[in-house]
mmCIF file of C-alpha atoms and ligand atoms in Angstrom:
data_model
loop_
_atom_site.group_PDB
_atom_site.id
_atom_site.type_symbol
_atom_site.label_atom_id
_atom_site.label_comp_id
_atom_site.label_asym_id
_atom_site.label_seq_id
_atom_site.Cartn_x
_atom_site.Cartn_y
_atom_site.Cartn_z
ATOM 1 C CA ARG A 1 10.969 -19.419 5.825
ATOM 2 C CA GLY A 2 7.323 -18.622 5.101
ATOM 3 C CA TYR A 3 4.568 -17.162 7.289
ATOM 4 C CA ARG A 4 0.814 -16.665 7.188
ATOM 5 C CA VAL A 5 -0.830 -14.978 10.180
ATOM 6 C CA GLN A 6 -4.631 -15.309 10.101
ATOM 7 C CA TYR A 7 -5.419 -12.501 12.502
ATOM 8 C CA ASN A 8 -9.193 -12.051 12.590
ATOM 9 C CA SER A 9 -12.159 -13.297 10.548
ATOM 10 C CA ALA A 10 -15.042 -11.698 12.465
ATOM 11 C CA ILE A 11 -16.280 -9.605 9.524
ATOM 12 C CA GLY A 12 -15.210 -11.746 6.555
ATOM 13 C CA PRO A 13 -12.615 -14.193 5.181
ATOM 14 C CA TYR A 14 -9.011 -13.504 6.222
ATOM 15 C CA LYS A 15 -7.478 -11.071 3.741
ATOM 16 C CA GLY A 16 -4.037 -9.479 3.425
ATOM 17 C CA GLY A 17 -0.901 -9.369 1.317
ATOM 18 C CA ILE A 18 2.151 -11.591 0.983
ATOM 19 C CA ARG A 19 5.576 -9.951 1.289
ATOM 20 C CA PHE A 20 8.909 -11.288 -0.010
ATOM 21 C CA HIS A 21 11.756 -9.394 1.643
ATOM 22 C CA PRO A 22 14.797 -10.465 3.718
ATOM 23 C CA SER A 23 13.503 -8.411 6.679
ATOM 24 C CA VAL A 24 10.325 -10.531 7.015
ATOM 25 C CA ASN A 25 9.856 -12.272 10.379
ATOM 26 C CA ALA A 26 6.925 -13.412 12.554
ATOM 27 C CA SER A 27 6.817 -10.138 14.500
ATOM 28 C CA ILE A 28 6.510 -7.958 11.383
ATOM 29 C CA ILE A 29 3.862 -10.213 9.866
ATOM 30 C CA LYS A 30 1.856 -10.104 13.120
ATOM 31 C CA PHE A 31 1.767 -6.307 13.379
ATOM 32 C CA LEU A 32 0.878 -6.099 9.713
ATOM 33 C CA GLY A 33 -1.944 -8.590 10.377
ATOM 34 C CA LEU A 34 -3.393 -6.380 13.117
ATOM 35 C CA GLU A 35 -3.103 -3.270 10.931
ATOM 36 C CA GLN A 36 -4.792 -5.157 8.113
ATOM 37 C CA THR A 37 -7.689 -6.243 10.350
ATOM 38 C CA LEU A 38 -8.506 -2.645 11.332
ATOM 39 C CA LYS A 39 -7.890 -1.369 7.795
ATOM 40 C CA ASN A 40 -10.178 -3.941 6.201
ATOM 41 C CA SER A 41 -12.847 -3.037 8.714
ATOM 42 C CA LEU A 42 -12.539 0.639 7.676
ATOM 43 C CA THR A 43 -13.243 -0.197 4.025
ATOM 44 C CA SER A 44 -16.795 -1.262 5.025
ATOM 45 C CA LEU A 45 -16.369 -4.414 2.887
ATOM 46 C CA PRO A 46 -16.720 -7.891 4.485
ATOM 47 C CA MET A 47 -13.039 -8.793 4.911
ATOM 48 C CA GLY A 48 -11.144 -10.100 7.921
ATOM 49 C CA GLY A 49 -7.409 -9.484 8.392
ATOM 50 C CA ALA A 50 -4.256 -11.494 7.696
ATOM 51 C CA LYS A 51 -0.717 -11.067 6.421
ATOM 52 C CA GLY A 52 1.960 -13.396 5.093
ATOM 53 C CA GLY A 53 5.353 -13.547 3.522
ATOM 54 C CA SER A 54 8.826 -14.943 3.405
ATOM 55 C CA ASP A 55 12.380 -13.804 4.072
ATOM 56 C CA PHE A 56 13.210 -14.924 0.516
ATOM 57 C CA ASP A 57 15.008 -12.099 -1.320
ATOM 58 C CA PRO A 58 13.704 -11.796 -4.889
ATOM 59 C CA LYS A 59 16.385 -9.257 -5.868
ATOM 60 C CA GLY A 60 18.684 -10.481 -8.620
ATOM 61 C CA LYS A 61 16.755 -13.753 -9.158
ATOM 62 C CA SER A 62 15.785 -14.958 -12.632
ATOM 63 C CA ASP A 63 12.132 -15.361 -13.673
ATOM 64 C CA ASN A 64 12.569 -19.126 -13.357
ATOM 65 C CA GLU A 65 13.964 -18.900 -9.838
ATOM 66 C CA ILE A 66 11.057 -16.634 -8.850
ATOM 67 C CA MET A 67 8.579 -19.100 -10.357
ATOM 68 C CA HIS A 68 10.065 -22.053 -8.515
ATOM 69 C CA PHE A 69 10.036 -20.198 -5.208
ATOM 70 C CA CYS A 70 6.398 -19.082 -5.691
ATOM 71 C CA GLN A 71 5.382 -22.658 -6.519
ATOM 72 C CA SER A 72 7.093 -24.073 -3.423
ATOM 73 C CA PHE A 73 5.560 -21.367 -1.256
ATOM 74 C CA MET A 74 2.059 -22.187 -2.550
ATOM 75 C CA THR A 75 2.626 -25.932 -2.172
ATOM 76 C CA GLU A 76 2.780 -25.292 1.596
ATOM 77 C CA LEU A 77 0.228 -22.450 1.766
ATOM 78 C CA TYR A 78 -2.629 -23.873 -0.323
ATOM 79 C CA ARG A 79 -4.182 -25.971 2.436
ATOM 80 C CA TYR A 80 -4.743 -22.939 4.676
ATOM 81 C CA ILE A 81 -6.407 -20.629 2.131
ATOM 82 C CA GLY A 82 -9.554 -20.517 -0.044
ATOM 83 C CA ALA A 83 -11.936 -18.023 -1.670
ATOM 84 C CA ASP A 84 -14.178 -18.067 1.449
ATOM 85 C CA THR A 85 -11.422 -18.798 3.991
ATOM 86 C CA ASP A 86 -8.340 -16.659 3.365
ATOM 87 C CA VAL A 87 -7.573 -14.624 0.246
ATOM 88 C CA PRO A 88 -3.948 -13.392 0.021
ATOM 89 C CA ALA A 89 -2.742 -10.598 -2.293
ATOM 90 C CA GLY A 90 0.574 -8.941 -3.217
ATOM 91 C CA ASP A 91 2.767 -6.670 -1.102
ATOM 92 C CA ILE A 92 6.462 -5.711 -1.118
ATOM 93 C CA GLY A 93 8.282 -7.972 -3.588
ATOM 94 C CA VAL A 94 5.050 -9.665 -4.713
ATOM 95 C CA GLY A 95 3.462 -8.183 -7.825
ATOM 96 C CA ALA A 96 1.426 -9.529 -10.751
ATOM 97 C CA ARG A 97 4.231 -11.907 -11.832
ATOM 98 C CA GLU A 98 4.444 -13.622 -8.433
ATOM 99 C CA ILE A 99 0.641 -13.729 -7.968
ATOM 100 C CA GLY A 100 0.392 -15.424 -11.389
ATOM 101 C CA PHE A 101 2.911 -18.130 -10.453
ATOM 102 C CA MET A 102 1.227 -18.761 -7.090
ATOM 103 C CA PHE A 103 -2.251 -18.842 -8.651
ATOM 104 C CA GLY A 104 -1.094 -21.373 -11.261
ATOM 105 C CA GLN A 105 0.301 -23.630 -8.550
ATOM 106 C CA TYR A 106 -2.885 -23.372 -6.457
ATOM 107 C CA LYS A 107 -4.965 -24.467 -9.445
ATOM 108 C CA ARG A 108 -2.522 -27.277 -10.241
ATOM 109 C CA ILE A 109 -2.976 -28.664 -6.727
ATOM 110 C CA GLN A 110 -6.708 -27.946 -6.163
ATOM 111 C CA ASN A 111 -7.930 -28.627 -9.692
ATOM 112 C CA GLU A 112 -10.374 -25.749 -9.549
ATOM 113 C CA TRP A 113 -10.532 -22.069 -10.495
ATOM 114 C CA ASN A 114 -11.567 -19.788 -7.672
ATOM 115 C CA GLY A 115 -10.699 -16.264 -6.606
ATOM 116 C CA VAL A 116 -8.248 -17.417 -3.939
ATOM 117 C CA LEU A 117 -5.749 -14.623 -4.674
ATOM 118 C CA THR A 118 -6.276 -10.986 -5.634
ATOM 119 C CA GLY A 119 -4.005 -8.800 -7.707
ATOM 120 C CA LYS A 120 -4.335 -11.345 -10.533
ATOM 121 C CA GLY A 121 -3.558 -10.514 -14.174
ATOM 122 C CA LEU A 122 -6.435 -9.104 -16.213
ATOM 123 C CA SER A 123 -6.637 -12.178 -18.465
ATOM 124 C CA TYR A 124 -7.377 -14.562 -15.564
ATOM 125 C CA GLY A 125 -9.753 -12.820 -13.183
ATOM 126 C CA GLY A 126 -7.886 -9.688 -12.095
ATOM 127 C CA SER A 127 -9.651 -6.364 -11.661
ATOM 128 C CA LEU A 128 -9.026 -3.280 -13.715
ATOM 129 C CA ALA A 129 -7.606 -0.481 -11.517
ATOM 130 C CA ARG A 130 -6.249 -2.901 -8.854
ATOM 131 C CA LYS A 131 -2.684 -2.026 -9.859
ATOM 132 C CA GLU A 132 -3.404 1.686 -9.503
ATOM 133 C CA ALA A 133 -5.707 1.392 -6.469
ATOM 134 C CA THR A 134 -3.414 1.935 -3.468
ATOM 135 C CA GLY A 135 -1.647 4.976 -4.950
ATOM 136 C CA TYR A 136 -4.842 6.474 -6.380
ATOM 137 C CA GLY A 137 -6.742 5.795 -3.147
ATOM 138 C CA LEU A 138 -3.978 7.457 -1.135
ATOM 139 C CA CYS A 139 -4.389 10.622 -3.198
ATOM 140 C CA TYR A 140 -8.209 10.540 -2.934
ATOM 141 C CA PHE A 141 -7.873 10.268 0.856
ATOM 142 C CA THR A 142 -5.252 13.046 0.980
ATOM 143 C CA GLN A 143 -7.424 15.315 -1.170
ATOM 144 C CA GLU A 144 -10.375 14.884 1.244
ATOM 145 C CA ALA A 145 -8.159 15.483 4.277
ATOM 146 C CA LEU A 146 -6.593 18.614 2.742
ATOM 147 C CA LYS A 147 -10.076 19.959 2.017
ATOM 148 C CA ALA A 148 -11.460 19.286 5.490
ATOM 149 C CA LEU A 149 -8.469 20.287 7.609
ATOM 150 C CA LYS A 150 -6.672 22.954 5.569
ATOM 151 C CA ASP A 151 -9.274 24.080 3.002
ATOM 152 C CA THR A 152 -6.828 23.364 0.161
ATOM 153 C CA THR A 153 -6.065 20.766 -2.575
ATOM 154 C CA PHE A 154 -3.140 19.121 -4.438
ATOM 155 C CA GLU A 155 -3.239 21.923 -7.037
ATOM 156 C CA GLY A 156 0.155 23.675 -7.272
ATOM 157 C CA LYS A 157 1.696 21.709 -4.366
ATOM 158 C CA THR A 158 5.215 20.246 -4.288
ATOM 159 C CA VAL A 159 5.179 16.541 -3.385
ATOM 160 C CA VAL A 160 7.868 14.090 -2.231
ATOM 161 C CA ILE A 161 7.159 10.349 -2.553
ATOM 162 C CA SER A 162 9.402 7.665 -1.071
ATOM 163 C CA GLY A 163 9.703 4.328 -2.846
ATOM 164 C CA SER A 164 9.331 3.652 -6.554
ATOM 165 C CA GLY A 165 7.273 0.480 -6.427
ATOM 166 C CA ASN A 166 3.605 -0.162 -7.078
ATOM 167 C CA VAL A 167 2.183 2.262 -4.503
ATOM 168 C CA ALA A 168 4.684 5.068 -5.172
ATOM 169 C CA ILE A 169 4.289 4.976 -8.959
ATOM 170 C CA TYR A 170 0.503 5.295 -8.958
ATOM 171 C CA ALA A 171 0.507 7.860 -6.149
ATOM 172 C CA CYS A 172 2.842 9.918 -8.341
ATOM 173 C CA GLN A 173 0.502 9.507 -11.332
ATOM 174 C CA LYS A 174 -2.642 10.620 -9.443
ATOM 175 C CA ALA A 175 -0.953 13.463 -7.521
ATOM 176 C CA THR A 176 0.317 14.832 -10.853
ATOM 177 C CA GLU A 177 -3.153 14.464 -12.417
ATOM 178 C CA LEU A 178 -4.579 16.424 -9.474
ATOM 179 C CA GLY A 179 -2.241 19.334 -10.270
ATOM 180 C CA ALA A 180 0.762 18.714 -7.995
ATOM 181 C CA LYS A 181 4.461 18.495 -8.918
ATOM 182 C CA VAL A 182 6.282 15.399 -7.606
ATOM 183 C CA VAL A 183 9.975 16.310 -7.228
ATOM 184 C CA ALA A 184 11.562 13.266 -5.544
ATOM 185 C CA MET A 185 11.274 9.452 -5.460
ATOM 186 C CA SER A 186 13.510 6.747 -3.967
ATOM 187 C CA ASP A 187 14.405 3.102 -3.524
ATOM 188 C CA SER A 188 16.252 1.378 -0.696
ATOM 189 C CA ASN A 189 19.604 2.744 -1.941
ATOM 190 C CA GLY A 190 18.855 6.443 -2.350
ATOM 191 C CA TYR A 191 16.629 9.103 -3.915
ATOM 192 C CA VAL A 192 16.424 11.245 -7.043
ATOM 193 C CA TYR A 193 15.425 14.900 -6.972
ATOM 194 C CA ASP A 194 14.142 16.499 -10.149
ATOM 195 C CA PRO A 195 13.127 20.166 -9.699
ATOM 196 C CA ASN A 196 11.194 20.103 -12.987
ATOM 197 C CA GLY A 197 8.969 17.264 -11.776
ATOM 198 C CA ILE A 198 9.595 13.510 -11.939
ATOM 199 C CA ASN A 199 9.191 11.958 -15.393
ATOM 200 C CA LEU A 200 6.974 9.032 -14.389
ATOM 201 C CA ASN A 201 7.321 7.196 -17.701
ATOM 202 C CA ALA A 202 11.060 6.968 -16.997
ATOM 203 C CA VAL A 203 10.435 5.584 -13.480
ATOM 204 C CA LYS A 204 7.944 3.042 -14.862
ATOM 205 C CA GLU A 205 10.449 1.875 -17.470
ATOM 206 C CA ILE A 206 13.242 1.554 -14.891
ATOM 207 C CA LYS A 207 11.145 -0.222 -12.243
ATOM 208 C CA GLU A 208 8.371 -2.071 -14.084
ATOM 209 C CA VAL A 209 10.199 -3.088 -17.279
ATOM 210 C CA LYS A 210 13.942 -3.171 -16.532
ATOM 211 C CA ARG A 211 13.667 -3.878 -12.766
ATOM 212 C CA GLY A 212 16.563 -1.446 -12.291
ATOM 213 C CA ARG A 213 17.576 1.074 -9.607
ATOM 214 C CA ILE A 214 16.204 4.602 -9.108
ATOM 215 C CA LYS A 215 19.738 5.915 -9.725
ATOM 216 C CA ASP A 216 19.239 4.943 -13.400
ATOM 217 C CA TYR A 217 16.793 7.888 -13.588
ATOM 218 C CA LEU A 218 19.848 10.107 -14.176
ATOM 219 C CA ASN A 219 20.045 8.570 -17.683
ATOM 220 C CA TYR A 220 16.582 9.996 -18.423
ATOM 221 C CA SER A 221 16.844 13.544 -17.017
ATOM 222 C CA SER A 222 19.538 16.220 -17.257
ATOM 223 C CA THR A 223 18.040 18.201 -14.353
ATOM 224 C CA ALA A 224 17.923 15.382 -11.774
ATOM 225 C CA THR A 225 20.394 14.689 -8.968
ATOM 226 C CA TYR A 226 20.885 11.445 -6.995
ATOM 227 C CA THR A 227 21.644 11.178 -3.253
ATOM 228 C CA GLU A 228 22.651 7.960 -1.482
ATOM 229 C CA GLY A 229 20.581 6.925 1.560
ATOM 230 C CA SER A 230 16.829 6.430 1.238
ATOM 231 C CA THR A 231 15.724 8.314 4.379
ATOM 232 C CA ASN A 232 17.573 11.470 3.283
ATOM 233 C CA ILE A 233 14.605 12.062 0.972
ATOM 234 C CA TRP A 234 12.789 13.735 3.906
ATOM 235 C CA ASN A 235 15.301 16.602 3.759
ATOM 236 C CA VAL A 236 13.745 17.695 0.460
ATOM 237 C CA LYS A 237 11.429 20.677 1.044
ATOM 238 C CA CYS A 238 7.828 19.876 0.151
ATOM 239 C CA ASP A 239 4.175 20.730 0.867
ATOM 240 C CA ILE A 240 2.993 17.111 0.848
ATOM 241 C CA ALA A 241 4.969 13.989 1.773
ATOM 242 C CA LEU A 242 3.673 10.563 0.723
ATOM 243 C CA PRO A 243 5.834 7.799 2.283
ATOM 244 C CA CYS A 244 5.244 4.760 0.030
ATOM 245 C CA ALA A 245 8.255 2.475 0.705
ATOM 246 C CA THR A 246 8.227 0.612 4.020
ATOM 247 C CA GLN A 247 7.689 0.673 7.799
ATOM 248 C CA ASN A 248 9.579 3.065 10.111
ATOM 249 C CA GLU A 249 11.024 5.139 7.278
ATOM 250 C CA ILE A 250 10.106 8.466 8.992
ATOM 251 C CA ASP A 251 11.533 8.804 12.502
ATOM 252 C CA LEU A 252 11.196 11.795 14.829
ATOM 253 C CA ASN A 253 14.216 13.550 13.289
ATOM 254 C CA SER A 254 12.817 13.240 9.781
ATOM 255 C CA ALA A 255 9.424 14.426 11.072
ATOM 256 C CA LYS A 256 11.048 17.502 12.628
ATOM 257 C CA THR A 257 12.834 18.282 9.350
ATOM 258 C CA LEU A 258 9.596 17.944 7.359
ATOM 259 C CA VAL A 259 7.726 20.256 9.750
ATOM 260 C CA ALA A 260 10.585 22.800 9.827
ATOM 261 C CA ASN A 261 10.446 22.837 6.017
ATOM 262 C CA GLY A 262 6.728 23.709 6.143
ATOM 263 C CA VAL A 263 5.048 20.408 5.240
ATOM 264 C CA THR A 264 1.211 20.649 5.150
ATOM 265 C CA ALA A 265 0.336 16.958 4.859
ATOM 266 C CA VAL A 266 1.966 13.571 5.445
ATOM 267 C CA CYS A 267 -0.231 10.722 4.230
ATOM 268 C CA GLU A 268 0.951 7.128 4.369
ATOM 269 C CA GLY A 269 0.948 4.851 1.311
ATOM 270 C CA ALA A 270 3.271 2.350 3.008
ATOM 271 C CA ASN A 271 2.241 0.445 6.143
ATOM 272 C CA MET A 272 3.286 2.288 9.323
ATOM 273 C CA PRO A 273 6.070 4.330 7.662
ATOM 274 C CA SER A 274 6.054 6.892 10.501
ATOM 275 C CA THR A 275 7.299 5.823 13.915
ATOM 276 C CA LEU A 276 4.814 6.554 16.718
ATOM 277 C CA ASP A 277 6.737 9.598 17.978
ATOM 278 C CA ALA A 278 6.946 10.964 14.416
ATOM 279 C CA ALA A 279 3.170 10.522 13.978
ATOM 280 C CA LYS A 280 2.493 12.267 17.297
ATOM 281 C CA TYR A 281 4.793 15.133 16.281
ATOM 282 C CA PHE A 282 2.805 15.654 13.067
ATOM 283 C CA ILE A 283 -0.495 15.660 14.973
ATOM 284 C CA GLU A 284 0.817 18.113 17.625
ATOM 285 C CA ASN A 285 1.997 20.435 14.874
ATOM 286 C CA LYS A 286 -1.367 20.326 13.071
ATOM 287 C CA VAL A 287 0.047 18.635 9.995
ATOM 288 C CA VAL A 288 -2.619 16.728 8.021
ATOM 289 C CA TYR A 289 -1.492 13.228 9.038
ATOM 290 C CA GLY A 290 -3.161 10.353 7.165
ATOM 291 C CA PRO A 291 -2.422 7.080 8.998
ATOM 292 C CA ALA A 292 -1.695 4.056 6.806
ATOM 293 C CA LYS A 293 -4.636 1.916 7.830
ATOM 294 C CA ALA A 294 -6.989 4.607 6.493
ATOM 295 C CA ALA A 295 -4.916 6.296 3.769
ATOM 296 C CA ASN A 296 -3.689 3.165 1.945
ATOM 297 C CA ALA A 297 -6.859 1.072 2.303
ATOM 298 C CA GLY A 298 -7.677 1.603 -1.389
ATOM 299 C CA GLY A 299 -5.555 -1.404 -2.373
ATOM 300 C CA VAL A 300 -7.364 -3.929 -0.241
ATOM 301 C CA ALA A 301 -10.723 -2.269 -0.946
ATOM 302 C CA THR A 302 -10.170 -2.875 -4.649
ATOM 303 C CA SER A 303 -9.068 -6.424 -3.849
ATOM 304 C CA GLY A 304 -12.485 -6.731 -2.200
ATOM 305 C CA LEU A 305 -14.047 -5.494 -5.442
ATOM 306 C CA GLU A 306 -11.963 -8.107 -7.329
ATOM 307 C CA MET A 307 -13.446 -10.800 -5.031
ATOM 308 C CA THR A 308 -16.954 -9.509 -5.824
ATOM 309 C CA GLN A 309 -16.263 -9.630 -9.564
ATOM 310 C CA ASN A 310 -14.837 -13.175 -9.292
ATOM 311 C CA SER A 311 -17.846 -14.412 -7.297
ATOM 312 C CA THR A 312 -20.302 -12.978 -9.803
ATOM 313 C CA ARG A 313 -18.163 -13.995 -12.831
ATOM 314 C CA LEU A 314 -18.251 -10.406 -14.092
ATOM 315 C CA SER A 315 -15.590 -7.813 -14.967
ATOM 316 C CA TRP A 316 -16.250 -4.143 -14.290
ATOM 317 C CA SER A 317 -14.828 -1.272 -16.368
ATOM 318 C CA PHE A 318 -11.872 0.779 -15.121
ATOM 319 C CA GLU A 319 -14.192 3.749 -14.561
ATOM 320 C CA GLU A 320 -16.617 1.668 -12.504
ATOM 321 C CA VAL A 321 -13.882 0.296 -10.224
ATOM 322 C CA ASP A 322 -12.230 3.720 -9.900
ATOM 323 C CA ALA A 323 -15.563 5.379 -9.007
ATOM 324 C CA ASN A 324 -16.173 2.736 -6.313
ATOM 325 C CA LEU A 325 -12.634 3.202 -4.991
ATOM 326 C CA LYS A 326 -13.133 6.963 -4.744
ATOM 327 C CA LYS A 327 -16.441 6.528 -2.916
ATOM 328 C CA ILE A 328 -14.820 4.105 -0.453
ATOM 329 C CA MET A 329 -11.866 6.451 0.237
ATOM 330 C CA VAL A 330 -14.149 9.453 0.820
ATOM 331 C CA ASN A 331 -16.183 7.312 3.197
ATOM 332 C CA ILE A 332 -13.079 6.096 5.052
ATOM 333 C CA PHE A 333 -11.955 9.688 5.508
ATOM 334 C CA LYS A 334 -15.386 10.745 6.819
ATOM 335 C CA ASN A 335 -15.578 7.888 9.352
ATOM 336 C CA THR A 336 -12.009 8.482 10.492
ATOM 337 C CA TYR A 337 -12.488 12.250 10.738
ATOM 338 C CA ASN A 338 -15.797 11.934 12.621
ATOM 339 C CA CYS A 339 -14.193 9.609 15.191
ATOM 340 C CA ALA A 340 -11.232 12.004 15.548
ATOM 341 C CA VAL A 341 -13.598 14.942 16.147
ATOM 342 C CA ALA A 342 -15.678 12.925 18.630
ATOM 343 C CA ASN A 343 -12.438 12.044 20.420
ATOM 344 C CA GLY A 344 -11.568 15.743 20.806
ATOM 345 C CA ASN A 345 -8.897 16.472 18.156
ATOM 346 C CA GLU A 346 -9.761 16.736 14.459
ATOM 347 C CA PHE A 347 -6.060 16.374 13.522
ATOM 348 C CA ASP A 348 -5.740 13.055 15.363
ATOM 349 C CA LEU A 349 -6.813 10.826 12.462
ATOM 350 C CA LEU A 350 -4.542 8.142 13.938
ATOM 351 C CA THR A 351 -6.841 7.626 16.941
ATOM 352 C CA GLY A 352 -9.873 8.260 14.721
ATOM 353 C CA ALA A 353 -8.921 5.406 12.367
ATOM 354 C CA ASN A 354 -8.106 3.059 15.244
ATOM 355 C CA ILE A 355 -11.487 3.674 16.897
ATOM 356 C CA ALA A 356 -13.484 3.431 13.659
ATOM 357 C CA GLY A 357 -11.704 0.230 12.598
ATOM 358 C CA PHE A 358 -11.709 -1.427 16.014
ATOM 359 C CA GLU A 359 -15.351 -0.805 16.999
ATOM 360 C CA LYS A 360 -16.758 -2.706 14.048
ATOM 361 C CA VAL A 361 -14.489 -5.735 14.577
ATOM 362 C CA ALA A 362 -15.117 -5.783 18.333
ATOM 363 C CA ASN A 363 -18.903 -5.547 17.877
ATOM 364 C CA ALA A 364 -18.861 -8.351 15.285
ATOM 365 C CA MET A 365 -16.825 -10.539 17.660
ATOM 366 C CA LEU A 366 -19.198 -9.852 20.557
ATOM 367 C CA ALA A 367 -22.236 -10.608 18.394
ATOM 368 C CA GLN A 368 -20.710 -13.958 17.374
ATOM 369 C CA GLY A 369 -19.598 -14.851 20.883
ATOM 370 C CA ILE A 370 -15.961 -15.009 19.753
HETATM 371 P P1 LIG B 1 7.036 -2.709 -4.063
HETATM 372 O O1 LIG B 1 7.856 -3.913 -3.816
HETATM 373 O O2 LIG B 1 6.367 -2.543 -5.397
HETATM 374 O O3 LIG B 1 7.916 -1.393 -3.819
HETATM 375 C C1 LIG B 1 8.527 -1.148 -2.594
HETATM 376 C C2 LIG B 1 9.373 0.105 -2.720
HETATM 377 O O4 LIG B 1 9.844 0.466 -1.429
HETATM 378 C C3 LIG B 1 10.588 -0.092 -3.602
HETATM 379 O O5 LIG B 1 10.923 1.135 -4.200
HETATM 380 C C4 LIG B 1 11.637 -0.529 -2.575
HETATM 381 O O6 LIG B 1 12.977 -0.263 -2.975
HETATM 382 C C5 LIG B 1 11.280 0.332 -1.383
HETATM 383 N N1 LIG B 1 11.684 -0.337 -0.136
HETATM 384 C C6 LIG B 1 11.337 -1.581 0.284
HETATM 385 N N2 LIG B 1 11.922 -1.882 1.448
HETATM 386 C C7 LIG B 1 12.653 -0.795 1.780
HETATM 387 C C8 LIG B 1 13.477 -0.467 2.882
HETATM 388 N N3 LIG B 1 13.691 -1.339 3.867
HETATM 389 N N4 LIG B 1 14.047 0.774 2.899
HETATM 390 C C9 LIG B 1 13.813 1.656 1.886
HETATM 391 N N5 LIG B 1 13.048 1.400 0.825
HETATM 392 C C10 LIG B 1 12.477 0.202 0.771
HETATM 393 O O7 LIG B 1 5.954 -2.641 -2.866
HETATM 394 P P2 LIG B 1 4.585 -1.848 -2.787
HETATM 395 O O8 LIG B 1 4.692 -0.551 -3.523
HETATM 396 O O9 LIG B 1 3.485 -2.783 -3.107
HETATM 397 O O10 LIG B 1 4.493 -1.572 -1.204
HETATM 398 C C11 LIG B 1 5.058 -0.427 -0.597
HETATM 399 C C12 LIG B 1 4.428 -0.233 0.785
HETATM 400 O O11 LIG B 1 3.009 -0.062 0.656
HETATM 401 C C13 LIG B 1 4.597 -1.396 1.780
HETATM 402 O O12 LIG B 1 4.684 -0.878 3.084
HETATM 403 C C14 LIG B 1 3.292 -2.162 1.621
HETATM 404 O O13 LIG B 1 3.004 -2.946 2.756
HETATM 405 C C15 LIG B 1 2.332 -1.012 1.462
HETATM 406 N N6 LIG B 1 1.050 -1.346 0.841
HETATM 407 C C16 LIG B 1 0.995 -1.898 -0.428
HETATM 408 C C17 LIG B 1 -0.233 -2.141 -1.005
HETATM 409 C C18 LIG B 1 -0.337 -2.633 -2.421
HETATM 410 O O14 LIG B 1 -1.471 -2.659 -2.935
HETATM 411 N N7 LIG B 1 0.747 -2.970 -3.105
HETATM 412 C C19 LIG B 1 -1.493 -1.925 -0.268
HETATM 413 C C20 LIG B 1 -1.326 -1.262 1.008
HETATM 414 C C21 LIG B 1 -0.087 -1.032 1.543
HETATM 415 P P3 LIG B 1 13.935 -1.494 -3.438
HETATM 416 O O15 LIG B 1 13.503 -1.829 -4.821
HETATM 417 O O16 LIG B 1 15.294 -0.910 -3.356
HETATM 418 O O17 LIG B 1 13.714 -2.603 -2.446
#
């Protein structure tokens, strides 16, 4: 069963990812659509909010089976989307391979090339740095938040990252570049802990090339250990936690464990990974808490930059896209932080992001009489 929820187009065409996962249902796609609307507003780019997906499980399927599913999905979706109407992107279970198959089917049906999807391959209109954008942007946001709220940086910090997909991999890469040591990563079965620091090339080979399990990391490192159960990863002592797997992966108990172990910052790469009571616990305990709609907005922001490049028929360099991404993330942090301060608690970036995102959408709706 497939879904597309077109949530709000007050500030631009509907925009949001497509998710293939057995847990997908209308309720999940709706809350993700609302999150996306406020997040897209925060980026300051002209994008409305949407989300889509299917309960199709891509695990264990051949390339051909994936292609046929993507083509069928697009055969139904194409009439609702368009470069100026609704521009989907990837999400859980939908990466460059799936976007390519869907894009091909859209063109087959429409007989025209337009930037109707983002996250495309580089040879057919994709943007450099889109693949890296969510993880990199998360670290840029976290760096700003650490500076403002704790007068510190990633340098010398121990980091735990859940997930080992697109967001997790590039968060790991940037956090390491910024001087931190990432000691644990996971998938939906369990997590690996490597006290010497995760070997990211091994994770990339397992996940991006072999499409294997995180447990296979043990074949690449003699110092690593594997523990069953993905949420157990929050028992690993760390300074910075970057949840990058899925929604509701940090509950109040996990939040209490993280705080008891001295965590300084929890910034969200995944969408709504902390339950509401976990988020409130972080804020009460003056942990730097970066809510998803602000902290992971780098992905959709760079999708917005991909739309700009497609419209102008130009391709920017990696450095140009990355510099824009960084500027956008710094700006998102500032707007979020200023709203949190104005609301009376500089640690409450959750309320700050909601206010900053909502006001712009609400004002645009009022102005248009919607
Ligand atoms: P991927 O499919 O590339 O990776 C998802 C990772 O999370 C995998 O390691 C997967 O493990 C794990 N995971 C998925 N579902 C569960 C679950 N129920 N329990 C535990 N682990 C799980 O997805 P992305 O990296 O693209 O997305 C990760 C998160 O980031 C999602 O919340 C997504 O909405 C959000 N996000 C993504 C953006 C992007 O640009 N890609 C932009 C903004 C937000 P396994 O392989 O075992 O399923």
